[in-house]
PDB file of C-alpha atoms in Angstrom:
ATOM      1  CA  MET H   1      23.995   5.328   7.391  1.00  0.00           C
ATOM      2  CA  LYS H   2      21.727   3.492   9.804  1.00  0.00           C
ATOM      3  CA  ALA H   3      19.184   1.041   8.427  1.00  0.00           C
ATOM      4  CA  LEU H   4      16.759  -1.610   9.623  1.00  0.00           C
ATOM      5  CA  VAL H   5      17.939  -4.764   7.851  1.00  0.00           C
ATOM      6  CA  TYR H   6      15.946  -7.967   7.384  1.00  0.00           C
ATOM      7  CA  GLU H   7      18.388 -10.747   8.320  1.00  0.00           C
ATOM      8  CA  GLY H   8      16.023 -13.736   8.190  1.00  0.00           C
ATOM      9  CA  PRO H   9      12.565 -14.810   9.406  1.00  0.00           C
ATOM     10  CA  GLN H  10      11.489 -12.604  12.327  1.00  0.00           C
ATOM     11  CA  HIS H  11      14.970 -11.113  12.589  1.00  0.00           C
ATOM     12  CA  LEU H  12      15.583  -7.407  11.967  1.00  0.00           C
ATOM     13  CA  SER H  13      18.818  -5.594  12.831  1.00  0.00           C
ATOM     14  CA  TYR H  14      19.270  -1.843  13.217  1.00  0.00           C
ATOM     15  CA  LYS H  15      22.840  -1.257  12.104  1.00  0.00           C
ATOM     16  CA  ASP H  16      25.308   0.659   9.969  1.00  0.00           C
ATOM     17  CA  VAL H  17      25.287  -0.012   6.221  1.00  0.00           C
ATOM     18  CA  PRO H  18      26.990   1.785   3.292  1.00  0.00           C
ATOM     19  CA  ASP H  19      25.341   4.950   2.044  1.00  0.00           C
ATOM     20  CA  PRO H  20      23.548   4.531  -1.310  1.00  0.00           C
ATOM     21  CA  ILE H  21      25.198   6.190  -4.305  1.00  0.00           C
ATOM     22  CA  PRO H  22      22.916   7.969  -6.806  1.00  0.00           C
ATOM     23  CA  GLN H  23      23.230   6.890 -10.428  1.00  0.00           C
ATOM     24  CA  GLU H  24      22.738   9.238 -13.373  1.00  0.00           C
ATOM     25  CA  GLY H  25      19.282  10.821 -13.191  1.00  0.00           C
ATOM     26  CA  GLU H  26      18.802   9.868  -9.533  1.00  0.00           C
ATOM     27  CA  HIS H  27      18.601  11.902  -6.332  1.00  0.00           C
ATOM     28  CA  LEU H  28      19.838  11.086  -2.850  1.00  0.00           C
ATOM     29  CA  ILE H  29      16.892  11.454  -0.478  1.00  0.00           C
ATOM     30  CA  ARG H  30      16.971  11.665   3.307  1.00  0.00           C
ATOM     31  CA  ILE H  31      14.023   9.577   4.492  1.00  0.00           C
ATOM     32  CA  GLU H  32      11.779  11.357   6.981  1.00  0.00           C
ATOM     33  CA  ALA H  33       8.958   8.784   7.204  1.00  0.00           C
ATOM     34  CA  VAL H  34       8.456   5.257   5.879  1.00  0.00           C
ATOM     35  CA  GLY H  35       5.424   3.029   6.415  1.00  0.00           C
ATOM     36  CA  ILE H  36       5.318  -0.654   7.289  1.00  0.00           C
ATOM     37  CA  CYS H  37       3.429  -2.509   4.554  1.00  0.00           C
ATOM     38  CA  GLY H  38       1.816  -5.921   4.661  1.00  0.00           C
ATOM     39  CA  SER H  39       4.429  -7.056   2.136  1.00  0.00           C
ATOM     40  CA  ASP H  40       7.142  -6.053   4.604  1.00  0.00           C
ATOM     41  CA  MET H  41       5.434  -8.248   7.185  1.00  0.00           C
ATOM     42  CA  HIS H  42       5.280 -11.168   4.719  1.00  0.00           C
ATOM     43  CA  ALA H  43       9.032 -10.805   4.169  1.00  0.00           C
ATOM     44  CA  TYR H  44       9.678 -10.518   7.913  1.00  0.00           C
ATOM     45  CA  LEU H  45       7.866 -13.828   8.433  1.00  0.00           C
ATOM     46  CA  GLY H  46       9.894 -15.478   5.665  1.00  0.00           C
ATOM     47  CA  HIS H  47       6.892 -15.814   3.354  1.00  0.00           C
ATOM     48  CA  ASP H  48       8.156 -13.762   0.384  1.00  0.00           C
ATOM     49  CA  ASP H  49      10.739 -15.357  -1.891  1.00  0.00           C
ATOM     50  CA  ARG H  50      11.005 -12.065  -3.765  1.00  0.00           C
ATOM     51  CA  ARG H  51      12.638 -10.490  -0.716  1.00  0.00           C
ATOM     52  CA  PRO H  52      15.555 -12.687   0.346  1.00  0.00           C
ATOM     53  CA  ALA H  53      17.709 -11.772   3.350  1.00  0.00           C
ATOM     54  CA  PRO H  54      19.753  -9.730   3.900  1.00  0.00           C
ATOM     55  CA  LEU H  55      17.701  -6.826   2.584  1.00  0.00           C
ATOM     56  CA  ILE H  56      16.527  -3.360   3.578  1.00  0.00           C
ATOM     57  CA  LEU H  57      12.731  -3.434   3.379  1.00  0.00           C
ATOM     58  CA  GLY H  58      10.306  -0.500   3.143  1.00  0.00           C
ATOM     59  CA  HIS H  59       8.831   1.256   0.108  1.00  0.00           C
ATOM     60  CA  GLU H  60       6.193   3.697   1.443  1.00  0.00           C
ATOM     61  CA  ALA H  61       8.377   6.738   1.942  1.00  0.00           C
ATOM     62  CA  ALA H  62       8.764  10.491   1.851  1.00  0.00           C
ATOM     63  CA  GLY H  63      11.788  12.662   2.496  1.00  0.00           C
ATOM     64  CA  VAL H  64      14.022  15.519   1.405  1.00  0.00           C
ATOM     65  CA  ILE H  65      16.557  15.709  -1.434  1.00  0.00           C
ATOM     66  CA  VAL H  66      19.954  16.375   0.142  1.00  0.00           C
ATOM     67  CA  GLU H  67      22.295  17.057  -2.790  1.00  0.00           C
ATOM     68  CA  GLY H  68      22.425  19.028  -6.021  1.00  0.00           C
ATOM     69  CA  PRO H  69      20.393  21.974  -7.313  1.00  0.00           C
ATOM     70  CA  GLN H  70      17.156  20.530  -5.852  1.00  0.00           C
ATOM     71  CA  LYS H  71      18.580  20.214  -2.344  1.00  0.00           C
ATOM     72  CA  GLY H  72      15.835  20.788   0.238  1.00  0.00           C
ATOM     73  CA  ARG H  73      12.961  19.730  -2.041  1.00  0.00           C
ATOM     74  CA  ARG H  74      10.353  17.763  -0.075  1.00  0.00           C
ATOM     75  CA  VAL H  75       9.181  14.693  -2.002  1.00  0.00           C
ATOM     76  CA  THR H  76       7.033  11.617  -1.772  1.00  0.00           C
ATOM     77  CA  ILE H  77       8.347   8.540  -3.540  1.00  0.00           C
ATOM     78  CA  ASN H  78       6.745   6.361  -6.176  1.00  0.00           C
ATOM     79  CA  PRO H  79       8.814   3.232  -5.447  1.00  0.00           C
ATOM     80  CA  LEU H  80       7.984   1.480  -8.736  1.00  0.00           C
ATOM     81  CA  VAL H  81      10.834   1.917 -11.221  1.00  0.00           C
ATOM     82  CA  THR H  82       9.980   0.883 -14.781  1.00  0.00           C
ATOM     83  CA  CYS H  83      11.748   0.906 -18.152  1.00  0.00           C
ATOM     84  CA  GLY H  84       9.615   3.646 -19.703  1.00  0.00           C
ATOM     85  CA  VAL H  85       9.869   2.295 -23.256  1.00  0.00           C
ATOM     86  CA  CYS H  86       8.033  -1.057 -23.432  1.00  0.00           C
ATOM     87  CA  ASN H  87       4.462  -1.388 -24.735  1.00  0.00           C
ATOM     88  CA  TYR H  88       3.027  -1.396 -21.220  1.00  0.00           C
ATOM     89  CA  CYS H  89       4.945   1.719 -20.184  1.00  0.00           C
ATOM     90  CA  THR H  90       4.070   3.678 -23.312  1.00  0.00           C
ATOM     91  CA  ALA H  91       0.411   2.647 -22.911  1.00  0.00           C
ATOM     92  CA  GLY H  92       0.300   4.048 -19.381  1.00  0.00           C
ATOM     93  CA  ARG H  93       0.282   0.638 -17.674  1.00  0.00           C
ATOM     94  CA  GLU H  94       3.730   0.911 -16.139  1.00  0.00           C
ATOM     95  CA  ASN H  95       2.822  -1.439 -13.295  1.00  0.00           C
ATOM     96  CA  LEU H  96       2.843  -4.340 -15.785  1.00  0.00           C
ATOM     97  CA  CYS H  97       6.323  -3.572 -17.152  1.00  0.00           C
ATOM     98  CA  SER H  98       8.355  -6.778 -17.359  1.00  0.00           C
ATOM     99  CA  GLN H  99      11.440  -4.845 -16.211  1.00  0.00           C
ATOM    100  CA  ARG H 100       9.739  -3.248 -13.226  1.00  0.00           C
ATOM    101  CA  GLN H 101      11.675  -2.900 -10.002  1.00  0.00           C
ATOM    102  CA  ILE H 102      10.502  -1.716  -6.628  1.00  0.00           C
ATOM    103  CA  ILE H 103      12.625  -0.576  -3.748  1.00  0.00           C
ATOM    104  CA  SER H 104      12.748  -3.242  -1.022  1.00  0.00           C
ATOM    105  CA  MET H 105      13.221  -5.967  -3.653  1.00  0.00           C
ATOM    106  CA  PRO H 106      16.592  -6.875  -5.180  1.00  0.00           C
ATOM    107  CA  PRO H 107      18.396  -5.232  -6.828  1.00  0.00           C
ATOM    108  CA  ARG H 108      17.022  -2.132  -5.064  1.00  0.00           C
ATOM    109  CA  GLN H 109      17.364  -1.692  -1.325  1.00  0.00           C
ATOM    110  CA  GLY H 110      14.397  -0.264   0.546  1.00  0.00           C
ATOM    111  CA  ALA H 111      13.620   2.819   2.601  1.00  0.00           C
ATOM    112  CA  PHE H 112      13.907   1.492   6.176  1.00  0.00           C
ATOM    113  CA  ALA H 113      17.052   3.583   6.213  1.00  0.00           C
ATOM    114  CA  GLU H 114      18.336   7.110   6.562  1.00  0.00           C
ATOM    115  CA  TYR H 115      18.831   7.508   2.802  1.00  0.00           C
ATOM    116  CA  VAL H 116      17.608   6.065  -0.487  1.00  0.00           C
ATOM    117  CA  THR H 117      18.223   6.939  -4.144  1.00  0.00           C
ATOM    118  CA  MET H 118      15.429   7.348  -6.694  1.00  0.00           C
ATOM    119  CA  PRO H 119      15.046   8.601 -10.289  1.00  0.00           C
ATOM    120  CA  GLU H 120      13.608  12.066 -10.770  1.00  0.00           C
ATOM    121  CA  ARG H 121      10.504  10.688 -12.534  1.00  0.00           C
ATOM    122  CA  ASN H 122       9.590   8.792  -9.356  1.00  0.00           C
ATOM    123  CA  LEU H 123       9.381  11.885  -7.171  1.00  0.00           C
ATOM    124  CA  ILE H 124       6.456  14.210  -6.522  1.00  0.00           C
ATOM    125  CA  THR H 125       6.948  17.501  -4.698  1.00  0.00           C
ATOM    126  CA  VAL H 126       5.140  17.756  -1.367  1.00  0.00           C
ATOM    127  CA  PRO H 127       3.609  21.140  -0.462  1.00  0.00           C
ATOM    128  CA  ASP H 128       4.944  22.747   2.699  1.00  0.00           C
ATOM    129  CA  HIS H 129       1.619  22.405   4.523  1.00  0.00           C
ATOM    130  CA  ILE H 130       1.605  18.586   4.198  1.00  0.00           C
ATOM    131  CA  PRO H 131       3.574  16.686   6.876  1.00  0.00           C
ATOM    132  CA  LEU H 132       5.941  14.166   5.327  1.00  0.00           C
ATOM    133  CA  ALA H 133       4.493  11.408   7.527  1.00  0.00           C
ATOM    134  CA  LYS H 134       1.193  11.932   5.691  1.00  0.00           C
ATOM    135  CA  ALA H 135       2.906  12.281   2.315  1.00  0.00           C
ATOM    136  CA  ALA H 136       4.437   8.826   2.850  1.00  0.00           C
ATOM    137  CA  LEU H 137       0.882   7.439   2.807  1.00  0.00           C
ATOM    138  CA  ALA H 138       0.713   8.239  -0.916  1.00  0.00           C
ATOM    139  CA  GLU H 139       1.992   4.773  -1.845  1.00  0.00           C
ATOM    140  CA  PRO H 140      -0.613   2.618  -0.040  1.00  0.00           C
ATOM    141  CA  LEU H 141      -3.285   5.152  -0.979  1.00  0.00           C
ATOM    142  CA  ALA H 142      -2.259   4.818  -4.636  1.00  0.00           C
ATOM    143  CA  VAL H 143      -2.547   1.022  -4.468  1.00  0.00           C
ATOM    144  CA  SER H 144      -6.163   1.358  -3.408  1.00  0.00           C
ATOM    145  CA  TRP H 145      -6.893   4.317  -5.699  1.00  0.00           C
ATOM    146  CA  HIS H 146      -5.809   2.185  -8.671  1.00  0.00           C
ATOM    147  CA  ALA H 147      -7.890  -0.793  -7.482  1.00  0.00           C
ATOM    148  CA  VAL H 148     -11.013   1.312  -6.972  1.00  0.00           C
ATOM    149  CA  LYS H 149     -10.575   2.981 -10.355  1.00  0.00           C
ATOM    150  CA  LEU H 150     -10.408  -0.423 -12.062  1.00  0.00           C
ATOM    151  CA  GLY H 151     -13.447  -1.732 -10.203  1.00  0.00           C
ATOM    152  CA  LEU H 152     -15.643   1.298 -10.839  1.00  0.00           C
ATOM    153  CA  ALA H 153     -14.697   1.294 -14.539  1.00  0.00           C
ATOM    154  CA  ILE H 154     -16.041  -2.259 -14.894  1.00  0.00           C
ATOM    155  CA  LEU H 155     -19.110  -1.905 -12.651  1.00  0.00           C
ATOM    156  CA  ASP H 156     -22.390  -1.444 -14.499  1.00  0.00           C
ATOM    157  CA  ALA H 157     -23.594   2.084 -13.776  1.00  0.00           C
ATOM    158  CA  ALA H 158     -27.153   0.776 -13.387  1.00  0.00           C
ATOM    159  CA  MET H 159     -26.252  -1.382 -10.386  1.00  0.00           C
ATOM    160  CA  VAL H 160     -26.874  -0.346  -6.789  1.00  0.00           C
ATOM    161  CA  GLN H 161     -23.908   1.719  -5.665  1.00  0.00           C
ATOM    162  CA  GLU H 162     -22.962  -0.241  -2.559  1.00  0.00           C
ATOM    163  CA  ALA H 163     -19.356  -1.251  -1.927  1.00  0.00           C
ATOM    164  CA  LEU H 164     -17.802  -3.574   0.609  1.00  0.00           C
ATOM    165  CA  VAL H 165     -14.157  -3.467   1.660  1.00  0.00           C
ATOM    166  CA  ILE H 166     -12.862  -6.633   3.314  1.00  0.00           C
ATOM    167  CA  GLY H 167     -10.132  -5.802   5.826  1.00  0.00           C
ATOM    168  CA  GLY H 168      -9.521  -2.717   7.949  1.00  0.00           C
ATOM    169  CA  GLY H 169      -5.753  -2.445   7.527  1.00  0.00           C
ATOM    170  CA  ALA H 170      -4.095   0.394   5.655  1.00  0.00           C
ATOM    171  CA  ILE H 171      -5.046  -0.845   2.178  1.00  0.00           C
ATOM    172  CA  GLY H 172      -8.645  -1.444   3.264  1.00  0.00           C
ATOM    173  CA  VAL H 173      -8.940   1.995   4.851  1.00  0.00           C
ATOM    174  CA  ALA H 174      -7.330   3.548   1.781  1.00  0.00           C
ATOM    175  CA  ALA H 175      -9.798   1.678  -0.451  1.00  0.00           C
ATOM    176  CA  ALA H 176     -12.756   2.988   1.551  1.00  0.00           C
ATOM    177  CA  LEU H 177     -11.410   6.543   1.308  1.00  0.00           C
ATOM    178  CA  ALA H 178     -10.720   6.156  -2.421  1.00  0.00           C
ATOM    179  CA  LEU H 179     -14.257   4.845  -2.983  1.00  0.00           C
ATOM    180  CA  GLN H 180     -15.673   7.912  -1.252  1.00  0.00           C
ATOM    181  CA  ALA H 181     -13.356  10.269  -3.145  1.00  0.00           C
ATOM    182  CA  GLN H 182     -14.246   8.669  -6.495  1.00  0.00           C
ATOM    183  CA  GLY H 183     -17.972   9.009  -5.897  1.00  0.00           C
ATOM    184  CA  GLU H 184     -19.104   5.592  -4.671  1.00  0.00           C
ATOM    185  CA  GLY H 185     -22.353   5.843  -2.695  1.00  0.00           C
ATOM    186  CA  THR H 186     -22.352   3.542   0.337  1.00  0.00           C
ATOM    187  CA  VAL H 187     -19.121   2.032   1.662  1.00  0.00           C
ATOM    188  CA  THR H 188     -18.861  -0.614   4.388  1.00  0.00           C
ATOM    189  CA  VAL H 189     -15.676  -2.082   5.881  1.00  0.00           C
ATOM    190  CA  VAL H 190     -15.788  -5.548   7.437  1.00  0.00           C
ATOM    191  CA  GLU H 191     -13.110  -6.051  10.107  1.00  0.00           C
ATOM    192  CA  PRO H 192     -13.087  -8.873  12.693  1.00  0.00           C
ATOM    193  CA  ASN H 193     -10.773  -7.211  15.241  1.00  0.00           C
ATOM    194  CA  PRO H 194     -13.039  -5.298  17.677  1.00  0.00           C
ATOM    195  CA  LYS H 195     -10.355  -2.783  18.719  1.00  0.00           C
ATOM    196  CA  ARG H 196      -9.478  -1.964  15.126  1.00  0.00           C
ATOM    197  CA  ARG H 197     -13.173  -1.843  14.213  1.00  0.00           C
ATOM    198  CA  ALA H 198     -13.736   0.743  16.934  1.00  0.00           C
ATOM    199  CA  PHE H 199     -10.718   2.707  15.713  1.00  0.00           C
ATOM    200  CA  LEU H 200     -12.041   2.745  12.145  1.00  0.00           C
ATOM    201  CA  THR H 201     -15.418   3.997  13.345  1.00  0.00           C
ATOM    202  CA  ASP H 202     -14.247   6.549  15.899  1.00  0.00           C
ATOM    203  CA  SER H 203     -11.031   7.832  14.315  1.00  0.00           C
ATOM    204  CA  CYS H 204     -11.581   7.305  10.590  1.00  0.00           C
ATOM    205  CA  GLY H 205     -15.338   7.938  10.357  1.00  0.00           C
ATOM    206  CA  LEU H 206     -15.934   4.689   8.474  1.00  0.00           C
ATOM    207  CA  ASP H 207     -18.852   2.281   8.689  1.00  0.00           C
ATOM    208  CA  ALA H 208     -16.970  -0.715  10.129  1.00  0.00           C
ATOM    209  CA  VAL H 209     -18.813  -3.930  10.983  1.00  0.00           C
ATOM    210  CA  GLU H 210     -17.893  -7.385  12.271  1.00  0.00           C
ATOM    211  CA  GLN H 211     -19.682  -9.380   9.582  1.00  0.00           C
ATOM    212  CA  VAL H 212     -21.933  -8.915   6.567  1.00  0.00           C
ATOM    213  CA  THR H 213     -24.571 -10.924   4.740  1.00  0.00           C
ATOM    214  CA  ALA H 214     -26.209  -8.301   2.518  1.00  0.00           C
ATOM    215  CA  PRO H 215     -25.252  -8.206  -1.169  1.00  0.00           C
ATOM    216  CA  PHE H 216     -22.836  -5.600  -2.553  1.00  0.00           C
ATOM    217  CA  SER H 217     -22.238  -4.535  -6.137  1.00  0.00           C
ATOM    218  CA  LEU H 218     -18.507  -3.962  -5.651  1.00  0.00           C
ATOM    219  CA  VAL H 219     -16.366  -5.967  -3.231  1.00  0.00           C
ATOM    220  CA  ILE H 220     -12.725  -5.131  -2.597  1.00  0.00           C
ATOM    221  CA  ASP H 221     -10.657  -7.838  -0.913  1.00  0.00           C
ATOM    222  CA  ALA H 222      -7.789  -6.020   0.806  1.00  0.00           C
ATOM    223  CA  VAL H 223      -6.656  -9.155   2.663  1.00  0.00           C
ATOM    224  CA  GLY H 224      -6.370 -11.962   0.133  1.00  0.00           C
ATOM    225  CA  LEU H 225      -6.979 -15.076   2.219  1.00  0.00           C
ATOM    226  CA  SER H 226      -9.092 -18.049   1.185  1.00  0.00           C
ATOM    227  CA  GLN H 227     -11.772 -17.090   3.705  1.00  0.00           C
ATOM    228  CA  THR H 228     -11.921 -13.461   2.501  1.00  0.00           C
ATOM    229  CA  ARG H 229     -12.234 -14.605  -1.110  1.00  0.00           C
ATOM    230  CA  ALA H 230     -15.006 -16.953  -0.018  1.00  0.00           C
ATOM    231  CA  LEU H 231     -16.789 -14.027   1.635  1.00  0.00           C
ATOM    232  CA  ALA H 232     -16.362 -11.908  -1.486  1.00  0.00           C
ATOM    233  CA  SER H 233     -17.814 -14.703  -3.623  1.00  0.00           C
ATOM    234  CA  GLN H 234     -20.759 -15.032  -1.256  1.00  0.00           C
ATOM    235  CA  VAL H 235     -21.830 -11.384  -0.879  1.00  0.00           C
ATOM    236  CA  VAL H 236     -21.174  -9.912  -4.330  1.00  0.00           C
ATOM    237  CA  ARG H 237     -24.361  -9.253  -6.328  1.00  0.00           C
ATOM    238  CA  PRO H 238     -25.056 -11.017  -9.630  1.00  0.00           C
ATOM    239  CA  GLY H 239     -23.277  -9.005 -12.294  1.00  0.00           C
ATOM    240  CA  GLY H 240     -21.073  -7.424  -9.650  1.00  0.00           C
ATOM    241  CA  VAL H 241     -17.321  -6.969  -9.398  1.00  0.00           C
ATOM    242  CA  ILE H 242     -14.686  -8.383  -7.043  1.00  0.00           C
ATOM    243  CA  VAL H 243     -11.397  -6.474  -6.914  1.00  0.00           C
ATOM    244  CA  HIS H 244      -8.580  -8.457  -5.326  1.00  0.00           C
ATOM    245  CA  ILE H 245      -5.646  -6.540  -3.819  1.00  0.00           C
ATOM    246  CA  GLY H 246      -4.529  -8.692  -0.896  1.00  0.00           C
ATOM    247  CA  LEU H 247      -1.627 -11.126  -1.144  1.00  0.00           C
ATOM    248  CA  GLY H 248      -2.235 -13.050   2.037  1.00  0.00           C
ATOM    249  CA  GLU H 249      -2.650 -16.507   0.490  1.00  0.00           C
ATOM    250  CA  ASP H 250      -2.172 -17.849  -3.025  1.00  0.00           C
ATOM    251  CA  THR H 251      -5.131 -20.186  -3.512  1.00  0.00           C
ATOM    252  CA  GLY H 252      -8.603 -21.159  -2.332  1.00  0.00           C
ATOM    253  CA  GLY H 253     -11.869 -19.477  -1.496  1.00  0.00           C
ATOM    254  CA  LEU H 254     -13.343 -18.348  -4.808  1.00  0.00           C
ATOM    255  CA  ASP H 255     -16.712 -19.823  -5.721  1.00  0.00           C
ATOM    256  CA  VAL H 256     -15.964 -20.102  -9.420  1.00  0.00           C
ATOM    257  CA  ARG H 257     -19.310 -21.790 -10.183  1.00  0.00           C
ATOM    258  CA  ARG H 258     -21.291 -18.888  -8.709  1.00  0.00           C
ATOM    259  CA  MET H 259     -19.037 -16.368 -10.454  1.00  0.00           C
ATOM    260  CA  THR H 260     -19.686 -18.113 -13.764  1.00  0.00           C
ATOM    261  CA  LEU H 261     -23.454 -18.523 -13.370  1.00  0.00           C
ATOM    262  CA  GLN H 262     -23.940 -14.967 -12.030  1.00  0.00           C
ATOM    263  CA  GLU H 263     -21.496 -13.258 -14.430  1.00  0.00           C
ATOM    264  CA  ILE H 264     -19.364 -11.851 -11.634  1.00  0.00           C
ATOM    265  CA  THR H 265     -16.181 -10.094 -12.719  1.00  0.00           C
ATOM    266  CA  PHE H 266     -12.929 -10.759 -10.844  1.00  0.00           C
ATOM    267  CA  ILE H 267     -10.048  -8.297 -11.177  1.00  0.00           C
ATOM    268  CA  GLY H 268      -6.562  -8.835  -9.819  1.00  0.00           C
ATOM    269  CA  THR H 269      -4.743  -5.564  -9.204  1.00  0.00           C
ATOM    270  CA  TYR H 270      -1.112  -4.720  -8.445  1.00  0.00           C
ATOM    271  CA  THR H 271       0.382  -1.374  -7.414  1.00  0.00           C
ATOM    272  CA  TYR H 272      -0.606   1.581  -9.654  1.00  0.00           C
ATOM    273  CA  THR H 273       0.245   3.510 -12.786  1.00  0.00           C
ATOM    274  CA  ALA H 274       2.216   6.750 -12.737  1.00  0.00           C
ATOM    275  CA  GLU H 275      -1.031   8.580 -13.502  1.00  0.00           C
ATOM    276  CA  ASP H 276      -2.780   6.895 -10.571  1.00  0.00           C
ATOM    277  CA  PHE H 277       0.073   7.834  -8.234  1.00  0.00           C
ATOM    278  CA  ALA H 278      -0.106  11.450  -9.376  1.00  0.00           C
ATOM    279  CA  ASP H 279      -3.898  11.538  -9.032  1.00  0.00           C
ATOM    280  CA  THR H 280      -3.627  10.067  -5.535  1.00  0.00           C
ATOM    281  CA  THR H 281      -1.085  12.606  -4.343  1.00  0.00           C
ATOM    282  CA  ASN H 282      -3.217  15.408  -5.768  1.00  0.00           C
ATOM    283  CA  ALA H 283      -6.249  14.121  -3.839  1.00  0.00           C
ATOM    284  CA  LEU H 284      -4.107  13.775  -0.714  1.00  0.00           C
ATOM    285  CA  PHE H 285      -2.780  17.331  -1.002  1.00  0.00           C
ATOM    286  CA  LEU H 286      -6.304  18.722  -1.561  1.00  0.00           C
ATOM    287  CA  GLY H 287      -7.667  16.888   1.491  1.00  0.00           C
ATOM    288  CA  ASP H 288     -10.046  14.727  -0.543  1.00  0.00           C
ATOM    289  CA  LEU H 289      -8.881  11.597   1.323  1.00  0.00           C
ATOM    290  CA  GLY H 290      -9.633  12.927   4.784  1.00  0.00           C
ATOM    291  CA  SER H 291      -7.354  13.909   7.630  1.00  0.00           C
ATOM    292  CA  LEU H 292      -5.196  10.754   7.284  1.00  0.00           C
ATOM    293  CA  ASP H 293      -4.662  10.668  11.031  1.00  0.00           C
ATOM    294  CA  TRP H 294      -4.861   6.866  11.170  1.00  0.00           C
ATOM    295  CA  ASN H 295      -1.155   6.241  11.566  1.00  0.00           C
ATOM    296  CA  ASP H 296       1.217   6.067  14.531  1.00  0.00           C
ATOM    297  CA  GLN H 297       4.847   7.171  14.386  1.00  0.00           C
ATOM    298  CA  VAL H 298       7.779   5.254  15.877  1.00  0.00           C
ATOM    299  CA  ARG H 299      11.540   5.682  15.618  1.00  0.00           C
ATOM    300  CA  LEU H 300      13.204   3.489  12.985  1.00  0.00           C
ATOM    301  CA  SER H 301      15.527   2.138  15.669  1.00  0.00           C
ATOM    302  CA  GLU H 302      12.444   0.613  17.358  1.00  0.00           C
ATOM    303  CA  GLY H 303      11.323  -1.082  14.144  1.00  0.00           C
ATOM    304  CA  GLY H 304      12.205  -4.611  15.207  1.00  0.00           C
ATOM    305  CA  LYS H 305      10.007  -4.318  18.279  1.00  0.00           C
ATOM    306  CA  VAL H 306       7.150  -2.873  16.232  1.00  0.00           C
ATOM    307  CA  PHE H 307       7.235  -5.753  13.749  1.00  0.00           C
ATOM    308  CA  ALA H 308       6.969  -8.193  16.648  1.00  0.00           C
ATOM    309  CA  GLN H 309       3.997  -6.257  18.059  1.00  0.00           C
ATOM    310  CA  ILE H 310       2.238  -6.325  14.681  1.00  0.00           C
ATOM    311  CA  ARG H 311       2.903 -10.061  14.479  1.00  0.00           C
ATOM    312  CA  GLN H 312       1.298 -10.506  17.912  1.00  0.00           C
ATOM    313  CA  GLY H 313      -1.796  -8.459  16.966  1.00  0.00           C
ATOM    314  CA  GLN H 314      -1.014  -5.661  19.432  1.00  0.00           C
ATOM    315  CA  ILE H 315      -1.271  -2.790  16.928  1.00  0.00           C
ATOM    316  CA  ILE H 316      -4.703  -1.346  16.137  1.00  0.00           C
ATOM    317  CA  GLU H 317      -3.658   1.594  13.937  1.00  0.00           C
ATOM    318  CA  PRO H 318      -3.920   0.726  10.232  1.00  0.00           C
ATOM    319  CA  LYS H 319      -0.460   2.148   9.549  1.00  0.00           C
ATOM    320  CA  ILE H 320       2.778   2.485  11.493  1.00  0.00           C
ATOM    321  CA  MET H 321       5.297   5.031  10.248  1.00  0.00           C
ATOM    322  CA  LEU H 322       8.960   4.533  11.055  1.00  0.00           C
ATOM    323  CA  MET H 323      10.870   7.786  11.466  1.00  0.00           C
ATOM    324  CA  PRO H 324      14.639   7.629  10.786  1.00  0.00           C
TER     325      PRO H 324
END
């Protein structure tokens, strides 16, 4: 099969690789659409030790089963493979499983390829009326759905229902949509890039601004840099909640003194549970997350060029889908 292979920092090759072989309980899936995630970009830049070269990246995918009695079934993929038997898994917190694996990290190759194998429990059937390029958005949407669910569960119901999302990339947009779908009142997205800000306003219907100073009860950091954590620390209300999704930078930015004196809750969040993924796909299929027209589609063979364009800040769409 053809695949886009990460060979080293800022080096991707589109080439022939062996076809994956399904193990017991797995299906062979022909990938129809796969999104470029921020974690893929971190790996591309050589900033992710968890993804050593050579490796097929990509984990936001949807496709069609090509073998067996379920041949032709359209599916979206939960890329998080867990043991299913540990305390975390049996408690419904599969994302904390110590044996968790995710495609695009060894030992599992990713979905920037024509085919991938996945266990049956990681697949959700996609209705015929949903394009697979939109179904592939289920993964980043689930990341934000899980984060929003955690934040709203902690937030005092008596507080002003005003939420701020820091960052207008795919996870930030998904967080804003999840906040709206889960009943949050006012949602603002802060995004410094003027072209992307205009896109979020005109194409996504979001309230996107260049900067903020007003206080917010719930702040979601979808970037994860020291300066975005500093902003979150500054604008969150006393007694409020900061939910941290972004993995841009490991340290710096948090005003721990203010968080202590003002009883501000900080939540780190990673991926999603199986229940969250299912709830997200259900909301997607029902149209509760909007039209989801905020992605552009490019051939997988052009993936190397697209990564370079993202690196150079030339892409304004929150999500690029690669189409094998």
